[in-house]
């Protein structure tokens, strides 16, 4: 744990070079970031290649949304590894690391705001859902990410960190409801239920790991060190982003006709009755 604790005067703002130095001094933390930069880069190349013959309009939209996942990810991890989006926070009384200066890779929570909606857009389009459900899933997801960022950044009160955590969980419940209840039925109607089932299970299982890790990690009860917490997120990211996106894209490239013939979000007016 000590490697991730920056030694500096209380209330002194750590400079970016100091943060960079702290990341470099923690090989566990640094490796968790670099691995994802490499994998995101490879995924981008692979996904561009896999999409070369995708022509059907909705399949193309799914492809762009899927491609944006590693693109956002590589930007996010370069932000972290450079120290740009890593802060040094003094945890409030009550927190396990109270009074200590702790490295906070808050850029992760910020960039989930841009990557997770892409995952949901791709899944919703695959399920052939309507605009309202898509809007619901995506806005609730953005709410989850932004309040999760707030939970990580609050240093005035330990209690309020957990209040933000609970608000974020409430948004998450709405996302889970759409994924587990609404979209499976839509996917059955669209004839994409088999692949949707697989991707839904993968998504729900992995996404549940994030709040658990937050609670156990350095932001929460601090059972895990900053480096281990970061590896936890990096591991989840590898499965929830690159593996997930690969499975989705492979299926879409092979089944463009099924995707194209599903009841479309553009038919909302006709199906609303
Ligand atoms: C937080 C903490 C507050 C409570 C909840 C969380 C959920 C985060 C999730 C993140 C998923 C991220 C993915 C990223 C891939 O790019 C913010 C950890 C509910 C579900 C899939």
Coordinates of C-alpha atoms and ligand atoms in Angstrom, one line a residue:
X1 CA 0.0 0.0 0.0
X2 CA 2.8 2.3 0.9
X3 CA 4.1 2.7 -2.7
X4 CA 0.9 4.4 -3.7
X5 CA 0.9 6.9 -0.8
X6 CA 2.5 10.2 -1.8
X7 CA 4.6 11.8 0.9
X8 CA 3.8 15.5 0.9
X9 CA 2.5 18.2 3.2
X10 CA -1.1 18.2 4.2
X11 CA -3.3 20.1 1.7
X12 CA -0.3 20.5 -0.6
X13 CA -1.4 19.9 -4.2
X14 CA 0.7 17.2 -5.9
X15 CA 2.1 18.3 -9.2
X16 CA 1.7 16.2 -12.4
X17 CA 5.4 15.1 -12.4
X18 CA 5.0 14.0 -8.7
X19 CA 2.0 12.0 -9.6
X20 CA 3.8 10.5 -12.6
X21 CA 6.7 9.6 -10.3
X22 CA 4.3 7.9 -7.8
X23 CA 2.7 5.8 -10.6
X24 CA 6.2 4.8 -11.9
X25 CA 7.2 3.8 -8.3
X26 CA 4.2 1.4 -8.2
X27 CA 4.9 -1.3 -10.8
X28 CA 1.6 -3.0 -10.1
X29 CA -0.3 0.2 -10.8
X30 CA 1.8 1.1 -13.9
X31 CA 1.5 -2.4 -15.4
X32 CA -2.3 -2.4 -15.0
X33 CA -2.4 0.7 -17.1
X34 CA 0.1 -0.2 -19.8
X35 CA -1.5 -3.6 -20.4
X36 CA -4.8 -1.9 -21.3
X37 CA -3.1 0.6 -23.6
X38 CA -1.6 -2.3 -25.6
X39 CA -4.8 -4.3 -25.7
X40 CA -7.0 -1.3 -26.6
X41 CA -4.6 -0.6 -29.5
X42 CA -4.7 -4.2 -30.8
X43 CA -8.5 -4.2 -30.4
X44 CA -8.9 -1.0 -32.5
X45 CA -6.9 -2.6 -35.4
X46 CA -8.7 -5.9 -35.1
X47 CA -12.2 -4.2 -35.0
X48 CA -11.5 -2.0 -38.0
X49 CA -10.5 -5.1 -39.9
X50 CA -13.5 -7.1 -38.8
X51 CA -15.9 -4.3 -39.9
X52 CA -14.5 -4.1 -43.4
X53 CA -17.5 -5.9 -45.0
X54 CA -20.2 -4.6 -42.7
X55 CA -22.7 -2.7 -45.0
X56 CA -26.1 -3.0 -43.5
X57 CA -26.9 0.4 -41.9
X58 CA -27.8 -0.8 -38.4
X59 CA -24.9 -3.2 -38.3
X60 CA -22.6 -0.4 -39.3
X61 CA -24.0 1.7 -36.3
X62 CA -23.3 -1.2 -34.0
X63 CA -19.8 -1.5 -35.5
X64 CA -19.0 2.2 -34.9
X65 CA -20.3 2.1 -31.3
X66 CA -18.2 -1.0 -30.7
X67 CA -15.1 0.5 -32.2
X68 CA -15.5 3.5 -29.9
X69 CA -15.1 1.3 -26.8
X70 CA -11.4 0.6 -27.3
X71 CA -10.9 4.2 -28.7
X72 CA -12.3 5.7 -25.5
X73 CA -10.3 3.2 -23.5
X74 CA -6.9 4.0 -25.0
X75 CA -7.6 7.7 -24.4
X76 CA -8.6 6.9 -20.8
X77 CA -5.5 4.8 -20.1
X78 CA -3.1 7.3 -21.6
X79 CA -4.7 10.0 -19.4
X80 CA -4.1 7.8 -16.4
X81 CA -0.6 6.7 -17.2
X82 CA 0.5 10.3 -17.9
X83 CA -0.8 11.4 -14.5
X84 CA -3.2 13.8 -16.2
X85 CA -6.3 12.2 -14.7
X86 CA -4.8 10.9 -11.5
X87 CA -5.1 13.0 -8.4
X88 CA -3.8 12.9 -4.8
X89 CA -6.7 13.0 -2.3
X90 CA -6.6 13.3 1.4
X91 CA -9.2 10.9 2.7
X92 CA -11.7 12.2 5.3
X93 CA -12.0 11.0 8.9
X94 CA -13.7 7.6 9.0
X95 CA -12.1 6.3 5.8
X96 CA -9.6 3.5 6.3
X97 CA -6.8 5.7 4.9
X98 CA -8.0 8.8 6.7
X99 CA -5.5 11.6 6.7
X100 CA -3.3 10.0 4.1
X101 CA -2.6 11.3 0.7
X102 CA -3.9 8.6 -1.7
X103 CA -3.5 8.3 -5.4
X104 CA -6.9 8.5 -7.0
X105 CA -7.2 7.5 -10.7
X106 CA -10.4 9.4 -11.1
X107 CA -10.0 9.5 -14.9
X108 CA -11.4 6.0 -15.0
X109 CA -14.7 7.0 -13.6
X110 CA -14.9 10.0 -15.9
X111 CA -14.2 8.0 -19.1
X112 CA -16.7 5.3 -18.2
X113 CA -19.2 8.1 -19.0
X114 CA -18.2 7.9 -22.6
X115 CA -17.4 4.1 -23.0
X116 CA -20.3 2.4 -21.2
X117 CA -23.0 4.2 -23.2
X118 CA -21.4 2.8 -26.4
X119 CA -21.6 -0.7 -25.0
X120 CA -25.3 -0.1 -24.2
X121 CA -26.0 1.5 -27.6
X122 CA -24.5 -1.6 -29.3
X123 CA -26.5 -4.0 -27.1
X124 CA -29.8 -2.0 -27.5
X125 CA -29.4 -1.9 -31.3
X126 CA -28.7 -5.6 -31.3
X127 CA -31.9 -6.3 -29.3
X128 CA -33.8 -4.1 -31.7
X129 CA -35.1 -2.0 -28.9
X130 CA -37.1 1.3 -29.0
X131 CA -35.8 4.9 -28.4
X132 CA -37.3 5.2 -24.9
X133 CA -35.6 2.1 -23.6
X134 CA -32.3 3.0 -25.2
X135 CA -32.6 6.6 -23.8
X136 CA -33.4 5.2 -20.4
X137 CA -30.5 2.7 -20.3
X138 CA -28.0 5.3 -21.6
X139 CA -29.0 8.3 -19.4
X140 CA -29.2 6.1 -16.2
X141 CA -25.8 4.7 -17.1
X142 CA -24.3 8.2 -17.5
X143 CA -25.9 9.1 -14.1
X144 CA -24.2 6.0 -12.6
X145 CA -20.8 7.0 -13.9
X146 CA -20.9 10.7 -12.9
X147 CA -22.2 10.0 -9.4
X148 CA -19.5 7.2 -9.2
X149 CA -16.9 9.9 -10.0
X150 CA -18.4 12.1 -7.3
X151 CA -18.2 9.3 -4.8
X152 CA -14.5 8.9 -5.6
X153 CA -13.7 12.6 -5.4
X154 CA -15.6 13.7 -2.2
X155 CA -13.0 14.4 0.5
X156 CA -15.1 16.5 2.8
X157 CA -17.1 13.7 4.4
X158 CA -16.8 9.9 4.5
X159 CA -20.5 9.5 4.8
X160 CA -21.2 11.5 1.7
X161 CA -18.8 9.4 -0.3
X162 CA -21.1 6.4 0.4
X163 CA -24.2 8.5 -0.2
X164 CA -22.9 9.1 -3.7
X165 CA -22.0 5.4 -4.0
X166 CA -25.6 4.5 -3.2
X167 CA -27.0 7.1 -5.7
X168 CA -24.8 5.5 -8.3
X169 CA -26.1 2.1 -7.4
X170 CA -29.7 3.3 -7.8
X171 CA -28.9 4.4 -11.4
X172 CA -27.2 1.0 -11.9
X173 CA -30.4 -0.8 -10.9
X174 CA -32.2 1.0 -13.7
X175 CA -29.6 -0.1 -16.2
X176 CA -29.8 -3.7 -14.9
X177 CA -33.6 -3.6 -15.2
X178 CA -33.4 -2.7 -18.9
X179 CA -30.7 -5.3 -19.5
X180 CA -32.4 -8.2 -17.7
X181 CA -36.1 -7.5 -18.2
X182 CA -36.8 -5.2 -21.2
X183 CA -34.1 -6.1 -23.8
X184 CA -34.3 -9.9 -23.6
X185 CA -37.9 -9.7 -24.8
X186 CA -37.0 -7.3 -27.6
X187 CA -34.1 -9.5 -28.6
X188 CA -36.5 -12.5 -28.9
X189 CA -38.8 -10.5 -31.2
X190 CA -35.7 -9.4 -33.2
X191 CA -34.4 -13.0 -33.6
X192 CA -31.1 -12.0 -31.9
X193 CA -31.9 -13.6 -28.6
X194 CA -29.1 -16.3 -28.6
X195 CA -26.2 -13.8 -28.9
X196 CA -28.0 -11.3 -26.8
X197 CA -28.3 -13.8 -23.9
X198 CA -24.5 -14.5 -24.0
X199 CA -23.6 -10.8 -24.1
X200 CA -26.2 -10.0 -21.4
X201 CA -24.8 -12.6 -19.0
X202 CA -21.2 -11.4 -19.7
X203 CA -22.2 -7.7 -19.2
X204 CA -24.3 -8.1 -16.1
X205 CA -21.8 -10.4 -14.3
X206 CA -18.8 -8.2 -15.1
X207 CA -20.5 -4.9 -14.5
X208 CA -21.6 -6.1 -11.0
X209 CA -17.8 -6.6 -10.3
X210 CA -17.2 -2.8 -10.6
X211 CA -19.2 -1.6 -7.5
X212 CA -17.9 -4.5 -5.5
X213 CA -14.3 -3.6 -6.4
X214 CA -15.0 0.1 -5.6
X215 CA -16.3 -0.9 -2.2
X216 CA -13.2 -3.2 -1.5
X217 CA -10.7 -0.9 -3.2
X218 CA -8.8 2.2 -2.1
X219 CA -11.8 4.5 -2.7
X220 CA -14.0 2.4 -0.4
X221 CA -13.0 0.2 2.6
X222 CA -9.4 0.1 1.3
X223 CA -9.1 -3.7 1.7
X224 CA -7.1 -3.6 -1.6
X225 CA -4.1 -1.4 -2.4
X226 CA -4.3 1.2 -5.1
X227 CA -2.3 -1.1 -7.4
X228 CA -4.5 -4.1 -6.8
X229 CA -7.7 -2.1 -7.2
X230 CA -6.4 -0.8 -10.5
X231 CA -5.6 -4.3 -11.7
X232 CA -9.1 -5.4 -10.7
X233 CA -10.6 -2.7 -12.9
X234 CA -8.1 -3.4 -15.7
X235 CA -9.0 -7.1 -15.6
X236 CA -12.7 -6.3 -15.7
X237 CA -12.1 -3.8 -18.5
X238 CA -10.3 -6.4 -20.6
X239 CA -13.3 -8.8 -20.4
X240 CA -16.1 -6.2 -20.4
X241 CA -14.7 -4.2 -23.3
X242 CA -12.4 -6.0 -25.6
X243 CA -13.7 -9.6 -25.2
X244 CA -17.3 -8.4 -25.1
X245 CA -16.8 -6.2 -28.2
X246 CA -15.0 -8.9 -30.1
X247 CA -17.9 -11.4 -29.5
X248 CA -20.5 -8.8 -30.5
X249 CA -18.6 -7.7 -33.6
X250 CA -17.9 -11.2 -34.8
X251 CA -21.6 -12.1 -34.6
X252 CA -22.8 -8.9 -36.2
X253 CA -20.3 -9.2 -39.1
X254 CA -21.7 -12.7 -39.8
X255 CA -25.4 -11.9 -39.3
X256 CA -25.9 -8.5 -40.9
X257 CA -29.2 -9.6 -42.4
X258 CA -30.7 -10.5 -39.0
X259 CA -29.6 -7.2 -37.5
X260 CA -31.1 -5.3 -40.4
X261 CA -34.5 -7.0 -40.4
X262 CA -35.1 -6.5 -36.7
X263 CA -37.9 -4.1 -35.8
X264 CA -35.9 -0.8 -35.8
X265 CA -35.8 2.1 -33.5
X266 CA -36.8 4.2 -36.5
X267 CA -40.2 2.3 -36.6
X268 CA -41.2 3.6 -33.1
X269 CA -44.1 5.6 -34.4
X270 CA -45.6 2.5 -36.1
X271 CA -45.1 0.2 -33.1
X272 CA -46.0 2.6 -30.3
X273 CA -49.7 1.5 -30.4
Ligands
LIG1 C1 -19.1 2.5 -9.4 C2 -19.1 3.0 -8.0 C3 -20.4 3.5 -7.5 C4 -21.5 2.4 -7.7 C5 -21.5 1.7 -9.0 C6 -20.4 1.8 -9.8 C7 -20.5 1.0 -11.1 C8 -19.7 1.0 -12.1 C9 -19.8 0.2 -13.3 C10 -18.9 0.4 -14.3 C11 -18.7 -0.2 -15.5 C12 -17.7 0.1 -16.3 C13 -17.4 -0.5 -17.6 C14 -16.3 0.1 -18.2 C15 -15.9 -0.3 -19.5 O1 -15.5 0.6 -20.2 C16 -19.0 3.8 -10.3 C17 -17.9 1.7 -9.5 C18 -22.8 1.0 -9.4 C19 -20.9 -0.7 -13.5 C20 -18.1 -1.6 -18.1

